[in-house]
Amino acid sequence: MIGVSRAFAVEQVRSGVTTPATRIVPEEVPIAFSYGGTTHAVMMATPADLEDFAVGFSLAEGIIERAEQVVSIEAIEAGPGIDLQITLEDNTADALVARRRRMAGPVGCGLCGIESIEQAARPVPVVPRSEVRFREGDIIEAMQALGAGQVLNRETRAVHGAGFFLPGEGLLALREDVGRHNALDKLVGAVCRAGWKRSRGMVVVTSRLSVEMVQKAAILGSPLLAAISAPTALAIRTAEEAGLTLVGIARGNDFEVFTRSDRINGGERSHVA
């Protein structure tokens, strides 16, 4: 199978001095998602955690509603990339055939290949009602654990991370990829396959909060999404629509709560209209 990283010889320039060195960089290859022998989509991604990717992508695209609807996944090397041959339950496969479309997505885009404005503005699922509350310390701990757990990023400094944090248990899963959307799809797949209590945990990511990231967190059913960077205006509106707590600019001991602050218990917060 194709490796997730590769070493390259480079010339390092430090304070005007040039020396030979080696740099580890992540691989980026085309990953095809094929259902019933027909390619549905091709994404550029890091070739790791492919079964999680297949399940998470299928959920995010609305191809399946539950991880159990995927019967089998086979990863086949195909030239420079990997073809994920995904077998679905019969009734799910029939529904997919009725609305099949193709798309090719570069790593920086999470909505590539859609065919209309309506598809881009698709309704977002409402997060299931829950009495769960998070401490401010949970958010700080989760973000710190995410950074510390990124093995591939520590080696390459070139990939995003997405993690699932359960208060009292810590960071249960972490997935990395050159694309932030791919990392979150992989995480969604991992959490759904493991059967963890999605409504009691939070999703933490190293990227900015675009609307697609909010949509994916809502599909997972997590009540809180936190990121190291800021959200877009559409991401905030979408989080409000989904009933999702959105936390941005989470760095060190500081963060900003953009929606549903009632889920966070902690220090004094003043609200300015």
XYZ file of N, CA and C in Angstrom:
819
model
N 0.846 -1.194 0.000
C 0.000 0.000 0.000
C 0.884 1.248 0.000
N 0.394 2.306 -0.613
C 1.127 3.562 -0.688
C 1.353 4.118 0.716
N 2.560 4.592 0.990
C 2.883 5.140 2.304
C 2.244 6.490 2.534
N 2.191 6.900 3.804
C 1.556 8.174 4.148
C 2.533 9.342 4.103
N 3.838 9.068 4.061
C 4.820 10.147 3.997
C 6.054 9.670 3.248
N 6.893 10.631 2.875
C 8.105 10.304 2.123
C 9.194 11.321 2.440
N 10.428 10.874 2.424
C 11.564 11.752 2.701
C 12.127 12.320 1.403
N 12.462 13.609 1.425
C 13.069 14.269 0.270
C 14.325 15.013 0.720
N 15.309 15.019 -0.146
C 16.519 15.806 0.115
C 16.224 17.267 -0.175
N 16.615 18.148 0.745
C 16.392 19.581 0.572
C 17.652 20.338 0.949
N 17.680 21.594 0.592
C 18.736 22.488 1.053
C 18.118 23.470 2.037
N 18.523 23.405 3.281
C 18.006 24.287 4.308
C 18.843 25.568 4.374
N 18.140 26.690 4.393
C 18.801 27.978 4.545
C 18.431 28.536 5.916
N 19.417 28.658 6.789
C 19.203 29.163 8.135
C 20.203 30.291 8.395
N 19.661 31.507 8.582
C 20.507 32.683 8.845
C 21.576 32.844 7.770
N 21.201 32.603 6.513
C 22.110 32.794 5.392
C 23.045 31.626 5.132
N 22.971 30.568 5.949
C 23.839 29.395 5.772
C 23.035 28.259 5.167
N 23.540 27.688 4.057
C 22.860 26.603 3.365
C 23.509 25.269 3.698
N 22.670 24.296 4.100
C 23.174 22.963 4.413
C 22.224 21.921 3.843
N 22.751 20.758 3.439
C 21.880 19.685 2.971
C 21.126 19.062 4.141
N 19.880 18.667 3.891
C 19.058 18.075 4.941
C 18.003 17.175 4.320
N 17.234 16.538 5.151
C 16.137 15.681 4.709
C 14.832 16.207 5.301
N 13.798 16.255 4.492
C 12.501 16.732 4.939
C 11.456 15.639 4.699
N 10.674 15.306 5.732
C 9.576 14.355 5.599
C 8.324 15.132 5.212
N 7.658 14.707 4.144
C 6.437 15.369 3.687
C 5.321 14.334 3.547
N 4.067 14.757 3.699
C 2.961 13.805 3.569
C 2.678 13.473 2.114
N 2.200 12.270 1.884
C 1.743 11.897 0.551
C 0.354 12.490 0.303
N 0.066 12.779 -0.932
C -1.245 13.255 -1.371
C -1.579 12.527 -2.656
N -2.594 11.670 -2.621
C -2.903 10.829 -3.775
C -4.400 10.868 -4.055
N -4.795 10.546 -5.284
C -6.234 10.466 -5.569
C -6.841 9.232 -4.913
N -7.922 9.439 -4.191
C -8.678 8.357 -3.562
C -10.054 8.320 -4.223
N -10.360 7.212 -4.883
C -11.659 7.059 -5.548
C -12.627 6.317 -4.635
N -13.859 6.796 -4.596
C -14.924 6.118 -3.851
C -15.846 5.463 -4.874
N -15.804 4.152 -4.917
C -16.589 3.409 -5.901
C -17.650 2.577 -5.194
N -18.869 2.691 -5.682
C -19.999 1.937 -5.134
C -20.576 1.061 -6.238
N -20.644 -0.213 -5.967
C -21.174 -1.128 -6.973
C -20.344 -1.147 -8.244
N -19.046 -0.874 -8.116
C -18.153 -0.913 -9.266
C -18.102 0.369 -10.065
N -18.842 1.401 -9.665
C -18.871 2.675 -10.383
C -18.333 3.786 -9.487
N -17.414 4.587 -10.024
C -16.814 5.659 -9.242
C -17.812 6.795 -9.024
N -17.968 7.173 -7.768
C -18.872 8.254 -7.402
C -18.116 9.564 -7.208
N -16.899 9.478 -6.671
C -16.122 10.685 -6.375
C -14.650 10.339 -6.305
N -13.808 11.356 -6.547
C -12.363 11.223 -6.400
C -11.877 12.419 -5.588
N -11.210 12.139 -4.479
C -10.692 13.199 -3.619
C -9.189 13.044 -3.479
N -8.489 14.161 -3.396
C -7.059 14.127 -3.111
C -6.886 14.075 -1.601
N -6.141 13.066 -1.118
C -6.080 12.856 0.324
C -4.822 12.105 0.721
N -4.600 12.038 2.034
C -3.518 11.238 2.597
C -3.989 9.790 2.675
N -3.226 8.835 2.154
C -3.677 7.433 2.092
C -3.562 6.693 3.428
N -4.341 7.152 4.424
C -4.345 6.514 5.739
C -5.777 6.455 6.249
N -6.069 5.477 7.114
C -7.394 5.323 7.723
C -8.481 5.298 6.645
N -8.266 4.471 5.639
C -9.138 4.487 4.471
C -10.537 3.935 4.748
N -10.664 2.959 5.630
C -11.998 2.453 5.947
C -12.819 3.513 6.678
N -12.169 4.232 7.597
C -12.846 5.346 8.267
C -13.249 6.404 7.244
N -12.368 6.685 6.302
C -12.635 7.683 5.266
C -13.846 7.274 4.436
N -13.904 5.999 4.058
C -15.014 5.510 3.240
C -16.347 5.668 3.960
N -16.372 5.310 5.234
C -17.618 5.409 5.997
C -17.977 6.872 6.252
N -17.002 7.681 6.674
C -17.273 9.078 6.963
C -17.706 9.853 5.739
N -17.048 9.613 4.612
C -17.430 10.276 3.368
C -18.844 9.874 2.968
N -19.164 8.596 3.081
C -20.490 8.105 2.706
C -21.576 8.733 3.571
N -21.290 8.926 4.854
C -22.244 9.592 5.742
C -22.385 11.063 5.383
N -21.258 11.732 5.161
C -21.277 13.162 4.860
C -21.994 13.454 3.552
N -21.890 12.544 2.588
C -22.539 12.731 1.294
C -24.002 12.307 1.293
N -24.462 11.750 2.416
C -25.844 11.303 2.473
C -26.086 10.003 1.741
N -25.022 9.299 1.407
C -25.161 8.014 0.710
C -25.685 6.955 1.673
N -25.253 7.038 2.928
C -25.737 6.144 3.968
C -26.197 6.976 5.158
N -26.987 6.371 6.026
C -27.430 7.032 7.249
C -26.782 6.429 8.482
N -26.282 5.202 8.345
C -25.643 4.500 9.451
C -24.426 3.758 8.933
N -23.398 3.659 9.762
C -22.176 2.960 9.356
C -22.456 1.512 8.989
N -23.463 0.912 9.616
C -23.777 -0.495 9.380
C -24.280 -0.766 7.967
N -24.636 0.289 7.223
C -25.109 0.095 5.852
C -23.962 -0.192 4.885
N -22.717 -0.032 5.347
C -21.554 -0.430 4.545
C -21.247 -1.887 4.856
N -21.339 -2.725 3.841
C -21.130 -4.171 4.018
C -19.649 -4.509 3.999
N -18.912 -3.912 3.058
C -17.481 -4.195 2.962
C -16.762 -3.053 2.258
N -15.454 -2.956 2.524
C -14.605 -1.945 1.902
C -13.314 -2.619 1.490
N -12.937 -2.465 0.227
C -11.682 -3.023 -0.262
C -10.863 -1.911 -0.902
N -9.647 -1.725 -0.420
C -8.754 -0.702 -0.965
C -7.852 -1.339 -2.015
N -7.940 -0.850 -3.257
C -7.181 -1.407 -4.369
C -6.278 -0.327 -4.949
N -4.991 -0.604 -5.018
C -4.080 0.346 -5.652
C -4.392 0.443 -7.134
N -4.506 1.670 -7.622
C -4.842 1.909 -9.024
C -3.911 2.985 -9.561
N -2.783 2.562 -10.128
C -1.805 3.521 -10.628
C -1.279 4.367 -9.495
N -1.393 5.695 -9.610
C -0.858 6.581 -8.572
C -1.787 6.741 -7.373
N -2.952 6.125 -7.405
C -3.922 6.326 -6.335
C -4.497 5.039 -5.800
N -5.613 5.174 -5.093
C -6.282 4.043 -4.448
C -7.771 4.107 -4.761
N -8.323 2.972 -5.151
C -9.748 2.857 -5.426
C -10.394 2.136 -4.249
N -11.291 2.818 -3.540
C -12.019 2.204 -2.437
C -13.309 1.604 -2.993
N -13.329 0.290 -3.072
C -14.503 -0.428 -3.555
C -15.416 -0.675 -2.365
N -16.541 0.051 -2.342
C -17.447 0.034 -1.197
C -18.726 -0.709 -1.575
N -19.061 -1.720 -0.794
C -20.292 -2.477 -1.004
C -21.312 -2.061 0.043
N -22.501 -1.685 -0.426
C -23.570 -1.240 0.459
C -24.665 -2.291 0.566
N -25.502 -2.151 1.601
C -26.698 -2.976 1.672
C -27.515 -2.760 0.407
N -28.255 -3.761 -0.004
C -28.950 -3.724 -1.294
C -29.858 -2.514 -1.453
N -30.693 -2.214 -0.446
C -31.624 -1.095 -0.600
C -30.907 0.243 -0.646
N -29.789 0.352 0.076
C -28.993 1.582 0.053
C -28.324 1.761 -1.302
N -27.813 0.678 -1.856
C -27.180 0.735 -3.168
C -28.178 1.139 -4.241
N -29.406 0.630 -4.149
C -30.438 0.981 -5.133
C -30.755 2.475 -5.081
N -30.815 3.029 -3.875
C -31.104 4.460 -3.732
C -29.981 5.305 -4.310
N -28.754 4.844 -4.170
C -27.618 5.586 -4.707
C -27.653 5.610 -6.227
N -27.981 4.502 -6.840
C -28.039 4.435 -8.296
C -29.039 5.450 -8.840
N -30.115 5.668 -8.100
C -31.165 6.567 -8.562
C -30.724 8.025 -8.580
N -29.716 8.370 -7.837
C -29.292 9.774 -7.787
C -27.790 9.946 -7.947
N -27.175 9.016 -8.670
C -25.720 9.029 -8.787
C -25.216 10.286 -9.482
N -24.094 10.781 -8.994
C -23.401 11.884 -9.630
C -21.909 11.663 -9.471
N -21.116 12.364 -10.251
C -19.667 12.273 -10.165
C -19.104 13.613 -9.743
N -17.977 13.575 -9.040
C -17.295 14.814 -8.711
C -15.825 14.540 -8.515
N -14.981 15.582 -8.724
C -13.547 15.490 -8.453
C -13.189 16.670 -7.597
N -12.651 16.437 -6.408
C -12.431 17.522 -5.463
C -10.977 17.721 -5.128
N -10.424 18.911 -5.307
C -9.079 19.199 -4.822
C -9.077 19.262 -3.314
N -7.906 19.207 -2.727
C -7.791 19.078 -1.285
C -8.379 20.266 -0.534
N -8.396 21.450 -1.110
C -8.828 22.625 -0.372
C -10.313 22.883 -0.404
N -11.089 22.042 -1.061
C -12.505 22.335 -1.254
C -13.361 21.211 -0.712
N -14.382 21.556 0.056
C -15.237 20.535 0.635
C -16.571 20.393 -0.053
N -16.866 21.232 -1.055
C -18.142 21.151 -1.749
C -17.950 21.029 -3.251
N -16.787 20.525 -3.677
C -16.519 20.445 -5.104
C -17.409 19.395 -5.759
N -17.863 19.704 -6.999
C -18.611 18.723 -7.747
C -20.111 18.828 -7.586
N -20.615 19.684 -6.700
C -22.045 19.836 -6.564
C -22.601 20.506 -7.814
N -23.877 20.277 -8.064
C -24.446 20.672 -9.347
C -25.377 21.869 -9.274
N -25.637 22.395 -8.065
C -26.536 23.523 -7.973
C -26.288 24.294 -6.673
N -26.796 25.532 -6.626
C -26.706 26.324 -5.413
C -27.489 25.646 -4.291
N -28.596 25.002 -4.637
C -29.409 24.332 -3.631
C -28.631 23.222 -2.934
N -27.776 22.513 -3.692
C -26.983 21.462 -3.079
C -25.978 22.047 -2.097
N -25.420 23.212 -2.428
C -24.453 23.842 -1.532
C -25.122 24.293 -0.240
N -26.371 24.736 -0.342
C -27.103 25.234 0.823
C -28.051 24.177 1.376
N -27.658 22.924 1.321
C -28.514 21.832 1.783
C -28.838 21.989 3.263
N -30.020 21.526 3.684
C -30.388 21.619 5.098
C -29.398 20.855 5.968
N -29.108 21.423 7.134
C -28.177 20.789 8.042
C -28.967 20.041 9.110
N -28.523 18.840 9.509
C -29.247 18.119 10.558
C -29.207 18.889 11.876
N -30.262 18.794 12.652
C -30.297 19.403 13.970
C -29.643 18.441 14.962
N -28.723 18.958 15.753
C -28.034 18.135 16.737
C -29.047 17.584 17.738
N -29.008 16.291 18.043
C -29.963 15.715 18.998
C -29.948 16.451 20.328
N -31.131 16.623 20.932
C -31.230 17.310 22.218
C -30.480 16.518 23.282
N -29.748 17.230 24.117
C -28.938 16.578 25.134
C -28.743 17.522 26.300
N -28.611 16.951 27.492
C -28.351 17.748 28.685
C -26.861 17.902 28.952
N -26.036 17.424 28.053
C -24.587 17.465 28.267
C -24.096 18.903 28.382
N -23.170 19.109 29.313
C -22.517 20.399 29.478
C -21.006 20.176 29.504
N -20.280 21.115 28.947
C -18.826 21.021 28.905
C -18.215 22.099 29.788
N -17.125 21.763 30.446
C -16.366 22.759 31.196
C -15.442 23.512 30.241
N -15.110 24.723 30.589
C -14.123 25.445 29.794
C -12.824 24.655 29.730
N -12.485 23.982 30.840
C -11.274 23.168 30.868
C -11.305 21.994 29.912
N -12.516 21.487 29.607
C -12.627 20.386 28.644
C -12.158 20.840 27.262
N -12.563 22.048 26.882
C -12.181 22.572 25.568
C -10.671 22.778 25.498
N -10.112 23.354 26.544
C -8.663 23.583 26.591
C -7.915 22.253 26.536
N -8.381 21.278 27.327
C -7.729 19.967 27.360
C -7.830 19.260 26.009
N -8.991 19.358 25.378
C -9.195 18.687 24.097
C -8.278 19.249 23.014
N -8.157 20.575 22.960
C -7.305 21.186 21.952
C -5.839 20.852 22.196
N -5.435 20.814 23.456
C -4.053 20.452 23.765
C -3.768 19.005 23.385
N -4.720 18.115 23.661
C -4.551 16.706 23.318
C -4.496 16.511 21.809
N -5.270 17.309 21.079
C -5.268 17.217 19.622
C -3.887 17.558 19.072
N -3.325 18.654 19.531
C -1.997 19.039 19.060
C -0.937 18.031 19.428
N -0.987 17.533 20.658
C 0.025 16.588 21.121
C -0.077 15.239 20.422
N -1.284 14.884 19.969
C -1.481 13.569 19.373
C -1.236 13.489 17.880
N -0.948 14.612 17.232
C -0.774 14.611 15.777
C 0.619 14.118 15.385
N 0.753 12.827 15.265
C 2.045 12.209 14.942
C 2.516 12.617 13.551
N 1.635 12.511 12.558
C 2.037 12.819 11.183
C 2.356 14.304 11.024
N 1.600 15.158 11.672
C 1.881 16.590 11.562
C 3.178 16.963 12.262
N 3.477 16.293 13.359
C 4.737 16.539 14.044
C 5.919 16.158 13.155
N 5.711 15.153 12.316
C 6.764 14.693 11.416
C 6.876 15.564 10.176
N 5.727 16.072 9.677
C 5.723 16.765 8.388
C 5.383 18.253 8.470
N 4.670 18.680 9.497
C 4.175 20.057 9.618
C 3.323 20.440 8.413
N 2.514 19.501 7.928
C 1.783 19.790 6.689
C 0.394 19.165 6.631
N -0.142 18.698 7.758
C -1.463 18.070 7.711
C -2.370 18.629 8.798
N -3.679 18.529 8.555
C -4.691 18.922 9.527
C -5.045 17.740 10.413
N -5.657 18.052 11.554
C -6.108 17.019 12.464
C -7.540 17.262 12.898
N -8.257 16.158 13.180
C -9.609 16.229 13.727
C -9.719 15.172 14.812
N -10.250 15.559 15.959
C -10.327 14.629 17.077
C -11.695 14.608 17.721
N -11.988 13.496 18.429
C -13.235 13.358 19.181
C -12.874 13.216 20.645
N -13.361 14.144 21.453
C -13.003 14.217 22.874
C -14.225 13.972 23.725
N -14.103 13.046 24.670
C -15.188 12.744 25.598
C -14.731 13.140 27.001
N -15.393 14.112 27.636
C -14.982 14.540 28.972
C -14.882 13.358 29.937
N -13.815 13.321 30.683
C -13.602 12.238 31.623
C -12.860 11.065 31.033
N -12.838 10.969 29.692
C -12.153 9.864 29.025
C -11.030 10.336 28.117
N -11.080 11.591 27.713
C -10.010 12.136 26.892
C -10.269 12.053 25.399
N -9.197 12.163 24.628
C -9.287 12.139 23.164
C -9.375 10.685 22.703
N -10.551 10.255 22.285
C -10.776 8.858 21.923
C -10.303 8.528 20.513
N -10.336 9.509 19.622
C -9.915 9.268 18.244
C -9.316 10.523 17.654
N -8.333 10.352 16.786
C -7.693 11.461 16.074
C -7.347 10.980 14.675
N -7.707 11.774 13.687
C -7.393 11.439 12.310
C -6.726 12.636 11.642
N -5.763 12.360 10.746
C -5.009 13.419 10.080
C -5.100 13.269 8.565
N -4.996 14.405 7.883
C -5.022 14.392 6.427
C -4.545 15.746 5.911
N -4.058 15.764 4.664
C -3.674 17.028 4.054
C -4.875 17.951 3.856
N -6.074 17.382 3.798
C -7.291 18.174 3.671
C -8.069 18.185 4.972
N -8.500 19.360 5.410
C -9.229 19.444 6.676
C -10.562 18.700 6.601
N -11.234 18.759 5.441
C -12.502 18.053 5.286
C -12.282 16.542 5.331
N -11.193 16.097 4.718
C -10.886 14.669 4.726
C -10.608 14.178 6.142
N -9.847 14.968 6.911
C -9.545 14.571 8.287
C -10.833 14.418 9.091
N -11.785 15.328 8.886
C -13.040 15.251 9.628
C -13.894 14.086 9.136
N -13.917 13.832 7.834
C -14.632 12.661 7.322
C -14.077 11.374 7.944
N -12.758 11.280 8.018
C -12.131 10.100 8.619
C -12.530 9.964 10.085
N -12.574 11.095 10.786
C -12.963 11.056 12.195
C -14.417 10.612 12.339
N -15.299 11.156 11.513
C -16.716 10.767 11.557
C -16.835 9.254 11.356
N -16.113 8.723 10.386
C -16.143 7.291 10.153
C -15.644 6.501 11.343
N -14.552 6.957 11.955
C -13.970 6.246 13.094
C -14.931 6.225 14.277
N -15.544 7.372 14.564
C -16.447 7.463 15.715
C -17.698 6.617 15.497
N -18.261 6.675 14.297
C -19.475 5.897 14.014
C -19.192 4.402 14.019
N -18.060 4.001 13.502
C -17.720 2.583 13.497
C -17.473 2.061 14.907
N -16.931 2.924 15.775
C -16.637 2.510 17.153
C -17.882 2.507 18.036
N -18.898 3.255 17.629
C -20.132 3.285 18.407
C -20.070 4.115 19.674
N -19.167 5.115 19.715
C -19.076 5.970 20.890
C -20.285 6.898 20.992
N -20.525 7.436 22.180
C -21.658 8.310 22.424
C -21.387 9.681 21.806
N -21.818 9.841 20.590
C -21.521 11.068 19.848
C -22.148 12.298 20.489
N -23.310 12.130 21.119
C -24.018 13.278 21.683
C -23.391 13.776 22.978
N -22.363 13.088 23.491
C -21.730 13.496 24.738
C -20.290 13.979 24.547
N -19.823 13.971 23.304
C -18.451 14.374 23.044
C -18.367 15.584 22.145
N -17.174 16.133 22.029
C -16.952 17.296 21.176
C -15.965 16.951 20.061
N -16.109 17.655 18.953
C -15.181 17.535 17.832
C -14.228 18.719 17.879
N -12.938 18.451 17.754
C -11.928 19.514 17.745
C -11.093 19.391 16.478
N -10.807 20.517 15.846
C -10.079 20.503 14.584
C -9.003 21.585 14.576
N -8.009 21.392 13.721
C -6.889 22.337 13.649
C -7.089 23.400 12.583
N -8.203 23.368 11.886
C -8.389 24.253 10.732
C -9.344 25.393 11.047
N -9.615 26.202 10.042
C -10.664 27.205 10.169
C -12.014 26.497 10.098
N -13.059 27.217 10.512
C -14.397 26.647 10.557
C -15.222 27.141 9.372
N -15.179 26.408 8.283
C -16.023 26.699 7.129
C -17.352 25.970 7.307
N -18.321 26.282 6.469
C -19.657 25.711 6.637
C -19.641 24.192 6.517
N -18.761 23.653 5.661
C -18.736 22.195 5.501
C -18.324 21.493 6.778
N -17.439 22.106 7.546
C -17.002 21.509 8.801
C -18.170 21.461 9.795
N -18.979 22.501 9.815
C -20.164 22.524 10.673
C -21.150 21.450 10.230
N -21.370 21.334 8.933
C -22.293 20.325 8.414
C -21.851 18.919 8.817
N -20.563 18.635 8.704
C -20.058 17.299 9.037
C -20.190 17.007 10.529
N -19.912 18.002 11.381
C -20.065 17.811 12.821
C -21.525 17.563 13.185
N -22.430 18.273 12.511
C -23.864 18.080 12.772
C -24.312 16.696 12.322
N -23.799 16.234 11.188
C -24.126 14.885 10.713
C -23.654 13.844 11.719
N -22.485 14.068 12.309
C -21.983 13.157 13.334
C -22.897 13.175 14.566
N -23.482 14.334 14.876
C -24.350 14.440 16.035
C -23.648 14.932 17.279
N -22.452 15.507 17.117
C -21.738 16.072 18.252
C -22.292 17.447 18.563
N -22.495 17.780 19.850
C -23.091 19.080 20.176
C -22.125 20.252 20.179
N -20.809 19.985 20.083
C -19.837 21.083 20.143
C -18.715 20.843 19.141
N -18.377 21.891 18.413
C -17.268 21.871 17.452
C -16.328 23.010 17.800
N -15.058 22.683 18.028
C -14.063 23.698 18.391
C -12.904 23.655 17.420
N -12.333 24.829 17.140
C -11.242 24.915 16.172
C -10.213 25.936 16.608
N -9.028 25.773 16.070
C -7.936 26.682 16.379
C -8.108 28.027 15.676
N -8.886 28.063 14.592
C -9.078 29.295 13.826
C -10.525 29.769 13.927
N -10.836 30.833 13.212
C -12.152 31.469 13.297
C -13.135 30.852 12.297
N -14.431 31.014 12.547
C -15.445 30.547 11.605
C -15.792 31.604 10.565
N -16.445 31.180 9.513
C -17.028 32.114 8.560
C -18.421 32.499 9.043
N -18.975 33.547 8.449
C -20.326 33.978 8.828
C -21.343 32.884 8.541
N -21.198 32.210 7.395
C -22.138 31.144 7.049
C -22.016 29.975 8.018
N -20.801 29.692 8.472
C -20.612 28.621 9.449
C -21.350 28.938 10.741
N -21.307 30.190 11.166
C -22.011 30.594 12.395
C -23.512 30.446 12.213
N -24.042 30.928 11.086
C -25.489 30.814 10.842
C -25.915 29.354 10.774
N -25.085 28.524 10.153
C -25.410 27.106 10.027
C -25.364 26.407 11.380
N -24.394 26.762 12.215
C -24.312 26.187 13.557
C -25.539 26.567 14.377
N -26.000 27.812 14.248
C -27.208 28.235 14.952
C -28.409 27.424 14.497
N -28.499 27.203 13.188
C -29.604 26.424 12.629
C -29.578 24.978 13.142
N -28.368 24.439 13.300
C -28.224 23.050 13.737
C -28.286 22.889 15.249
N -28.271 23.990 15.996
C -28.239 23.905 17.450
C -26.891 23.441 17.963
N -25.839 23.765 17.222
C -24.484 23.325 17.537
C -23.722 24.442 18.253
N -22.992 24.075 19.303
C -22.117 25.044 19.972
C -20.831 25.172 19.161
N -20.528 26.386 18.727
C -19.379 26.638 17.875
C -18.339 27.456 18.634
N -17.135 26.892 18.749
C -16.041 27.533 19.473
C -14.880 27.743 18.516
N -14.375 28.956 18.435
C -13.265 29.254 17.540
C -12.105 29.918 18.259
N -10.997 30.041 17.519
C -9.779 30.689 18.014
C -9.382 30.104 19.374
N -9.442 28.777 19.461
C -9.105 28.069 20.699
C -7.603 27.823 20.731
N -6.917 28.681 21.459
C -5.457 28.616 21.519
C -5.003 28.843 22.959
N -4.226 27.905 23.471
C -3.793 28.006 24.855
C -4.992 27.902 25.782
N -5.148 28.885 26.657
C -6.273 28.894 27.591
C -7.426 29.762 27.117
N -7.352 30.255 25.899
C -8.344 31.199 25.399
C -9.156 30.597 24.252
N -10.404 31.026 24.155
C -11.245 30.659 23.010
C -12.430 31.607 22.958
N -13.169 31.572 21.839
C -14.354 32.401 21.670
C -15.536 31.508 21.337
N -16.677 31.749 21.991
C -17.892 30.968 21.774
C -18.829 31.774 20.879
N -19.173 31.222 19.724
C -19.981 31.945 18.736
C -21.460 31.581 18.805
N -21.785 30.353 19.207
C -23.183 29.926 19.293
C -23.373 29.008 20.492
N -24.565 28.978 21.022
C -24.985 28.063 22.087
C -23.986 27.982 23.241
N -23.683 29.140 23.837
C -22.744 29.174 24.955
C -23.315 28.512 26.207
N -24.635 28.237 26.203
C -25.258 27.621 27.372
C -24.740 26.218 27.653
N -24.085 25.604 26.666
C -23.534 24.257 26.876
C -22.187 24.290 27.595
N -21.650 25.472 27.841
C -20.316 25.581 28.443
C -20.434 26.200 29.825
N -19.999 25.455 30.820
C -20.004 25.930 32.211
C -18.591 26.358 32.580
N -18.468 27.513 33.228
C -17.127 27.924 33.610
C -17.076 29.342 34.099
N -16.020 30.031 33.698
C -15.752 31.376 34.205
C -16.777 32.393 33.754
N -16.596 33.601 34.239
C -17.510 34.685 33.926
C -17.402 35.045 32.453
N -18.611 35.190 31.817
C -18.656 35.608 30.429
C -19.647 36.746 30.295
N -19.247 37.809 29.671
C -20.165 38.917 29.425
C -20.592 38.873 27.982
N -21.873 39.140 27.723
C -22.417 39.069 26.365
C -22.738 40.467 25.894
N -22.143 40.856 24.782
C -22.337 42.197 24.238
C -23.157 42.074 22.963
N -24.239 42.802 22.863
C -25.098 42.725 21.695
C -24.437 43.370 20.503
